[in-house]
Amino acid sequence: MKQFAAGDLTRNTGDLFEAATVAPVAITKHRKPRFVVMSMERFQALTAGRDSQVALDVADMPEDLGSLLDQGIEEHFRDR
């Protein structure tokens, strides 16, 4: 994946957009990837038919999965 530093965006905007038409491009800040720029067509293909958020009720969780969740939460707070 091509990368562009956040500080270079104003100087290389054309190059960034050209690269993003081919494949997603990482925007880095302090040398770490922080954001992704991609074409609208690619974004729509990735998100087609998906909601960005899903709400679930813990009461609807199967009993065995609920027990695992409880155990994981207890272990997390015990180790603090």
CSV table of N, CA, C and O in Angstrom, one decimal:
chain,number,residue,atom,x,y,z
A,1,MET,N,0.8,-1.2,0.0
A,1,MET,CA,0.0,0.0,0.0
A,1,MET,C,0.9,1.2,0.0
A,1,MET,O,1.8,1.3,0.8
A,2,LYS,N,0.6,2.1,-0.9
A,2,LYS,CA,1.4,3.4,-0.9
A,2,LYS,C,1.1,4.2,0.3
A,2,LYS,O,0.0,4.1,0.9
A,3,GLN,N,2.0,5.0,0.7
A,3,GLN,CA,1.9,5.8,1.9
A,3,GLN,C,2.3,7.3,1.6
A,3,GLN,O,3.2,7.5,0.8
A,4,PHE,N,1.6,8.2,2.2
A,4,PHE,CA,1.9,9.6,2.1
A,4,PHE,C,1.9,10.2,3.5
A,4,PHE,O,1.0,9.9,4.3
A,5,ALA,N,2.9,11.0,3.8
A,5,ALA,CA,3.0,11.6,5.1
A,5,ALA,C,2.0,12.7,5.2
A,5,ALA,O,1.7,13.4,4.2
A,6,ALA,N,1.3,12.9,6.3
A,6,ALA,CA,0.3,13.9,6.5
A,6,ALA,C,0.8,15.3,6.2
A,6,ALA,O,0.1,16.1,5.5
A,7,GLY,N,2.1,15.6,6.5
A,7,GLY,CA,2.7,16.9,6.2
A,7,GLY,C,2.9,17.1,4.7
A,7,GLY,O,3.0,18.3,4.3
A,8,ASP,N,2.9,16.1,3.9
A,8,ASP,CA,3.2,16.2,2.5
A,8,ASP,C,1.9,16.3,1.7
A,8,ASP,O,1.9,16.5,0.5
A,9,LEU,N,0.7,16.3,2.3
A,9,LEU,CA,-0.5,16.2,1.6
A,9,LEU,C,-0.8,17.4,0.7
A,9,LEU,O,-1.2,17.3,-0.4
A,10,THR,N,-0.5,18.6,1.2
A,10,THR,CA,-0.7,19.8,0.4
A,10,THR,C,0.2,19.9,-0.9
A,10,THR,O,-0.2,20.4,-1.9
A,11,ARG,N,1.4,19.3,-0.7
A,11,ARG,CA,2.3,19.4,-1.9
A,11,ARG,C,2.1,18.2,-2.9
A,11,ARG,O,2.4,18.4,-4.0
A,12,ASN,N,1.5,17.1,-2.4
A,12,ASN,CA,1.4,15.9,-3.2
A,12,ASN,C,-0.1,15.5,-3.4
A,12,ASN,O,-0.3,14.3,-3.6
A,13,THR,N,-1.0,16.4,-3.3
A,13,THR,CA,-2.4,16.1,-3.4
A,13,THR,C,-2.7,15.3,-4.7
A,13,THR,O,-3.4,14.3,-4.7
A,14,GLY,N,-2.2,15.8,-5.8
A,14,GLY,CA,-2.5,15.2,-7.1
A,14,GLY,C,-2.0,13.7,-7.2
A,14,GLY,O,-2.7,12.8,-7.6
A,15,ASP,N,-0.8,13.5,-6.6
A,15,ASP,CA,-0.2,12.2,-6.6
A,15,ASP,C,-1.0,11.3,-5.7
A,15,ASP,O,-1.2,10.1,-6.0
A,16,LEU,N,-1.5,11.8,-4.6
A,16,LEU,CA,-2.3,11.0,-3.6
A,16,LEU,C,-3.6,10.6,-4.3
A,16,LEU,O,-3.9,9.4,-4.3
A,17,PHE,N,-4.3,11.5,-5.0
A,17,PHE,CA,-5.6,11.2,-5.6
A,17,PHE,C,-5.3,10.2,-6.7
A,17,PHE,O,-6.1,9.3,-7.0
A,18,GLU,N,-4.3,10.3,-7.5
A,18,GLU,CA,-4.0,9.4,-8.6
A,18,GLU,C,-3.7,8.0,-8.0
A,18,GLU,O,-4.2,7.0,-8.6
A,19,ALA,N,-2.9,7.9,-7.0
A,19,ALA,CA,-2.7,6.6,-6.4
A,19,ALA,C,-3.9,6.0,-5.8
A,19,ALA,O,-4.2,4.8,-5.9
A,20,ALA,N,-4.8,6.8,-5.2
A,20,ALA,CA,-6.0,6.3,-4.6
A,20,ALA,C,-7.1,5.8,-5.6
A,20,ALA,O,-7.9,5.0,-5.3
A,21,THR,N,-6.9,6.2,-6.9
A,21,THR,CA,-7.8,5.7,-7.9
A,21,THR,C,-7.5,4.2,-8.2
A,21,THR,O,-8.4,3.5,-8.6
A,22,VAL,N,-6.3,3.9,-8.0
A,22,VAL,CA,-5.8,2.5,-8.2
A,22,VAL,C,-6.0,1.6,-7.0
A,22,VAL,O,-6.5,0.4,-7.2
A,23,ALA,N,-5.7,2.1,-5.8
A,23,ALA,CA,-5.7,1.2,-4.6
A,23,ALA,C,-5.8,2.2,-3.4
A,23,ALA,O,-5.4,3.3,-3.5
A,24,PRO,N,-6.3,1.7,-2.3
A,24,PRO,CA,-6.3,2.5,-1.1
A,24,PRO,C,-4.8,3.0,-0.7
A,24,PRO,O,-3.9,2.3,-1.0
A,25,VAL,N,-4.8,4.2,-0.2
A,25,VAL,CA,-3.5,4.8,0.2
A,25,VAL,C,-3.5,5.2,1.7
A,25,VAL,O,-4.5,5.7,2.2
A,26,ALA,N,-2.4,4.8,2.4
A,26,ALA,CA,-2.3,5.2,3.8
A,26,ALA,C,-1.7,6.6,4.0
A,26,ALA,O,-0.8,7.0,3.3
A,27,ILE,N,-2.3,7.3,4.9
A,27,ILE,CA,-1.8,8.6,5.3
A,27,ILE,C,-1.1,8.4,6.7
A,27,ILE,O,-1.8,7.9,7.6
A,28,THR,N,0.1,8.7,6.7
A,28,THR,CA,0.9,8.5,8.0
A,28,THR,C,1.1,9.8,8.8
A,28,THR,O,1.1,10.9,8.2
A,29,LYS,N,1.2,9.6,10.1
A,29,LYS,CA,1.5,10.7,11.0
A,29,LYS,C,2.5,10.1,12.0
A,29,LYS,O,2.2,9.1,12.6
A,30,HIS,N,3.6,10.8,12.1
A,30,HIS,CA,4.7,10.3,12.9
A,30,HIS,C,5.1,8.9,12.5
A,30,HIS,O,5.3,8.0,13.3
A,31,ARG,N,5.1,8.7,11.2
A,31,ARG,CA,5.5,7.4,10.5
A,31,ARG,C,4.6,6.2,10.8
A,31,ARG,O,5.0,5.1,10.5
A,32,LYS,N,3.5,6.4,11.3
A,32,LYS,CA,2.5,5.4,11.6
A,32,LYS,C,1.3,5.6,10.7
A,32,LYS,O,0.7,6.7,10.7
A,33,PRO,N,0.8,4.6,10.1
A,33,PRO,CA,-0.5,4.7,9.3
A,33,PRO,C,-1.6,5.1,10.2
A,33,PRO,O,-1.9,4.5,11.2
A,34,ARG,N,-2.3,6.2,9.8
A,34,ARG,CA,-3.4,6.7,10.6
A,34,ARG,C,-4.8,6.7,9.9
A,34,ARG,O,-5.8,6.6,10.5
A,35,PHE,N,-4.7,7.0,8.6
A,35,PHE,CA,-5.9,7.1,7.8
A,35,PHE,C,-5.8,6.4,6.5
A,35,PHE,O,-4.6,6.1,6.1
A,36,VAL,N,-6.9,6.2,5.8
A,36,VAL,CA,-6.8,5.6,4.5
A,36,VAL,C,-7.7,6.4,3.5
A,36,VAL,O,-8.8,6.8,3.9
A,37,VAL,N,-7.1,6.7,2.3
A,37,VAL,CA,-7.9,7.4,1.3
A,37,VAL,C,-8.1,6.4,0.2
A,37,VAL,O,-7.2,5.6,-0.2
A,38,MET,N,-9.3,6.3,-0.3
A,38,MET,CA,-9.6,5.4,-1.4
A,38,MET,C,-10.7,6.0,-2.3
A,38,MET,O,-11.4,7.0,-1.9
A,39,SER,N,-10.9,5.4,-3.4
A,39,SER,CA,-11.9,5.9,-4.3
A,39,SER,C,-13.3,5.6,-3.7
A,39,SER,O,-13.5,4.7,-2.9
A,40,MET,N,-14.3,6.5,-4.1
A,40,MET,CA,-15.6,6.3,-3.6
A,40,MET,C,-16.2,4.9,-4.1
A,40,MET,O,-16.9,4.2,-3.3
A,41,GLU,N,-15.8,4.5,-5.3
A,41,GLU,CA,-16.3,3.2,-5.8
A,41,GLU,C,-15.8,2.1,-4.9
A,41,GLU,O,-16.6,1.2,-4.6
A,42,ARG,N,-14.5,2.1,-4.5
A,42,ARG,CA,-14.0,1.1,-3.6
A,42,ARG,C,-14.7,1.1,-2.3
A,42,ARG,O,-15.0,0.1,-1.7
A,43,PHE,N,-14.8,2.3,-1.7
A,43,PHE,CA,-15.5,2.4,-0.4
A,43,PHE,C,-16.9,1.9,-0.5
A,43,PHE,O,-17.3,1.1,0.4
A,44,GLN,N,-17.7,2.2,-1.5
A,44,GLN,CA,-19.0,1.7,-1.6
A,44,GLN,C,-19.1,0.2,-1.8
A,44,GLN,O,-19.9,-0.5,-1.2
A,45,ALA,N,-18.1,-0.4,-2.5
A,45,ALA,CA,-18.0,-1.8,-2.6
A,45,ALA,C,-17.7,-2.5,-1.3
A,45,ALA,O,-18.3,-3.5,-1.0
A,46,LEU,N,-16.9,-1.9,-0.5
A,46,LEU,CA,-16.5,-2.4,0.8
A,46,LEU,C,-17.7,-2.3,1.8
A,46,LEU,O,-17.8,-3.2,2.7
A,47,THR,N,-18.5,-1.3,1.7
A,47,THR,CA,-19.5,-1.1,2.7
A,47,THR,C,-20.9,-1.5,2.2
A,47,THR,O,-21.9,-1.3,2.9
A,48,ALA,N,-21.0,-2.0,1.0
A,48,ALA,CA,-22.4,-2.3,0.4
A,48,ALA,C,-23.1,-3.3,1.3
A,48,ALA,O,-22.5,-4.4,1.6
A,49,GLY,N,-24.3,-3.0,1.6
A,49,GLY,CA,-25.1,-4.0,2.4
A,49,GLY,C,-24.7,-4.1,3.9
A,49,GLY,O,-25.2,-5.0,4.6
A,50,ARG,N,-23.9,-3.2,4.4
A,50,ARG,CA,-23.5,-3.3,5.8
A,50,ARG,C,-23.9,-2.0,6.5
A,50,ARG,O,-23.7,-0.9,5.9
A,51,ASP,N,-24.4,-2.1,7.6
A,51,ASP,CA,-24.6,-1.0,8.5
A,51,ASP,C,-23.3,-0.7,9.2
A,51,ASP,O,-22.6,-1.7,9.6
A,52,SER,N,-23.0,0.5,9.5
A,52,SER,CA,-21.7,0.8,10.2
A,52,SER,C,-21.8,0.5,11.7
A,52,SER,O,-20.8,0.3,12.3
A,53,GLN,N,-23.0,0.4,12.2
A,53,GLN,CA,-23.1,0.1,13.6
A,53,GLN,C,-24.2,-1.0,13.8
A,53,GLN,O,-25.2,-1.0,13.1
A,54,VAL,N,-24.0,-1.9,14.8
A,54,VAL,CA,-25.0,-2.9,15.1
A,54,VAL,C,-25.1,-2.9,16.6
A,54,VAL,O,-24.2,-2.9,17.3
A,55,ALA,N,-26.4,-2.9,17.1
A,55,ALA,CA,-26.6,-2.9,18.5
A,55,ALA,C,-27.2,-4.3,18.8
A,55,ALA,O,-28.1,-4.8,18.1
A,56,LEU,N,-26.6,-4.9,19.8
A,56,LEU,CA,-27.1,-6.3,20.3
A,56,LEU,C,-27.4,-6.2,21.8
A,56,LEU,O,-26.8,-5.5,22.5
A,57,ASP,N,-28.4,-7.0,22.2
A,57,ASP,CA,-28.7,-7.1,23.6
A,57,ASP,C,-28.0,-8.3,24.2
A,57,ASP,O,-28.1,-9.4,23.7
A,58,VAL,N,-27.3,-8.0,25.3
A,58,VAL,CA,-26.6,-9.1,25.9
A,58,VAL,C,-27.5,-10.2,26.4
A,58,VAL,O,-27.1,-11.4,26.4
A,59,ALA,N,-28.7,-9.9,26.7
A,59,ALA,CA,-29.7,-10.9,27.1
A,59,ALA,C,-30.0,-11.9,26.0
A,59,ALA,O,-30.4,-13.0,26.3
A,60,ASP,N,-29.8,-11.5,24.8
A,60,ASP,CA,-30.0,-12.4,23.6
A,60,ASP,C,-28.8,-13.3,23.3
A,60,ASP,O,-28.9,-14.2,22.5
A,61,MET,N,-27.7,-13.2,24.1
A,61,MET,CA,-26.5,-13.9,23.9
A,61,MET,C,-26.7,-15.4,24.4
A,61,MET,O,-27.3,-15.6,25.4
A,62,PRO,N,-26.2,-16.3,23.6
A,62,PRO,CA,-26.3,-17.7,24.1
A,62,PRO,C,-25.6,-17.9,25.5
A,62,PRO,O,-24.6,-17.2,25.7
A,63,GLU,N,-26.1,-18.8,26.3
A,63,GLU,CA,-25.6,-18.9,27.7
A,63,GLU,C,-24.1,-19.2,27.7
A,63,GLU,O,-23.4,-18.6,28.5
A,64,ASP,N,-23.6,-20.1,26.9
A,64,ASP,CA,-22.2,-20.4,26.9
A,64,ASP,C,-21.3,-19.2,26.5
A,64,ASP,O,-20.3,-19.0,27.1
A,65,LEU,N,-21.8,-18.5,25.6
A,65,LEU,CA,-21.0,-17.3,25.2
A,65,LEU,C,-21.0,-16.2,26.3
A,65,LEU,O,-20.1,-15.6,26.6
A,66,GLY,N,-22.2,-16.1,26.9
A,66,GLY,CA,-22.3,-15.2,28.1
A,66,GLY,C,-21.4,-15.5,29.2
A,66,GLY,O,-20.8,-14.7,29.8
A,67,SER,N,-21.2,-16.8,29.5
A,67,SER,CA,-20.3,-17.3,30.5
A,67,SER,C,-18.9,-16.9,30.2
A,67,SER,O,-18.1,-16.5,31.0
A,68,LEU,N,-18.5,-17.1,28.9
A,68,LEU,CA,-17.1,-16.7,28.5
A,68,LEU,C,-16.9,-15.2,28.6
A,68,LEU,O,-15.8,-14.8,29.0
A,69,LEU,N,-17.9,-14.5,28.3
A,69,LEU,CA,-17.8,-13.0,28.4
A,69,LEU,C,-17.6,-12.6,29.8
A,69,LEU,O,-16.7,-11.8,30.2
A,70,ASP,N,-18.4,-13.2,30.7
A,70,ASP,CA,-18.3,-12.9,32.2
A,70,ASP,C,-16.9,-13.2,32.7
A,70,ASP,O,-16.3,-12.5,33.4
A,71,GLN,N,-16.4,-14.4,32.3
A,71,GLN,CA,-15.1,-14.9,32.7
A,71,GLN,C,-14.0,-13.9,32.2
A,71,GLN,O,-13.1,-13.5,33.0
A,72,GLY,N,-14.1,-13.5,31.0
A,72,GLY,CA,-13.1,-12.6,30.4
A,72,GLY,C,-13.1,-11.2,31.1
A,72,GLY,O,-12.1,-10.6,31.4
A,73,ILE,N,-14.3,-10.7,31.4
A,73,ILE,CA,-14.4,-9.4,32.2
A,73,ILE,C,-13.8,-9.6,33.6
A,73,ILE,O,-13.1,-8.7,34.0
A,74,GLU,N,-14.1,-10.6,34.2
A,74,GLU,CA,-13.6,-10.9,35.6
A,74,GLU,C,-12.1,-10.9,35.5
A,74,GLU,O,-11.4,-10.3,36.4
A,75,GLU,N,-11.5,-11.7,34.6
A,75,GLU,CA,-10.1,-11.8,34.5
A,75,GLU,C,-9.4,-10.4,34.1
A,75,GLU,O,-8.4,-10.1,34.7
A,76,HIS,N,-10.1,-9.7,33.3
A,76,HIS,CA,-9.5,-8.4,32.9
A,76,HIS,C,-9.4,-7.5,34.2
A,76,HIS,O,-8.3,-6.9,34.4
A,77,PHE,N,-10.4,-7.4,35.0
A,77,PHE,CA,-10.4,-6.5,36.1
A,77,PHE,C,-9.6,-7.1,37.3
A,77,PHE,O,-9.0,-6.4,38.1
A,78,ARG,N,-9.4,-8.4,37.4
A,78,ARG,CA,-8.6,-9.0,38.4
A,78,ARG,C,-7.1,-8.7,38.2
A,78,ARG,O,-6.4,-8.5,39.1
A,79,ASP,N,-6.7,-8.6,36.9
A,79,ASP,CA,-5.3,-8.4,36.6
A,79,ASP,C,-4.9,-7.0,36.6
A,79,ASP,O,-3.7,-6.7,36.4
A,80,ARG,N,-5.8,-6.1,36.9
A,80,ARG,CA,-5.5,-4.6,37.0
A,80,ARG,C,-4.7,-4.3,38.2
A,80,ARG,O,-4.6,-4.5,39.2
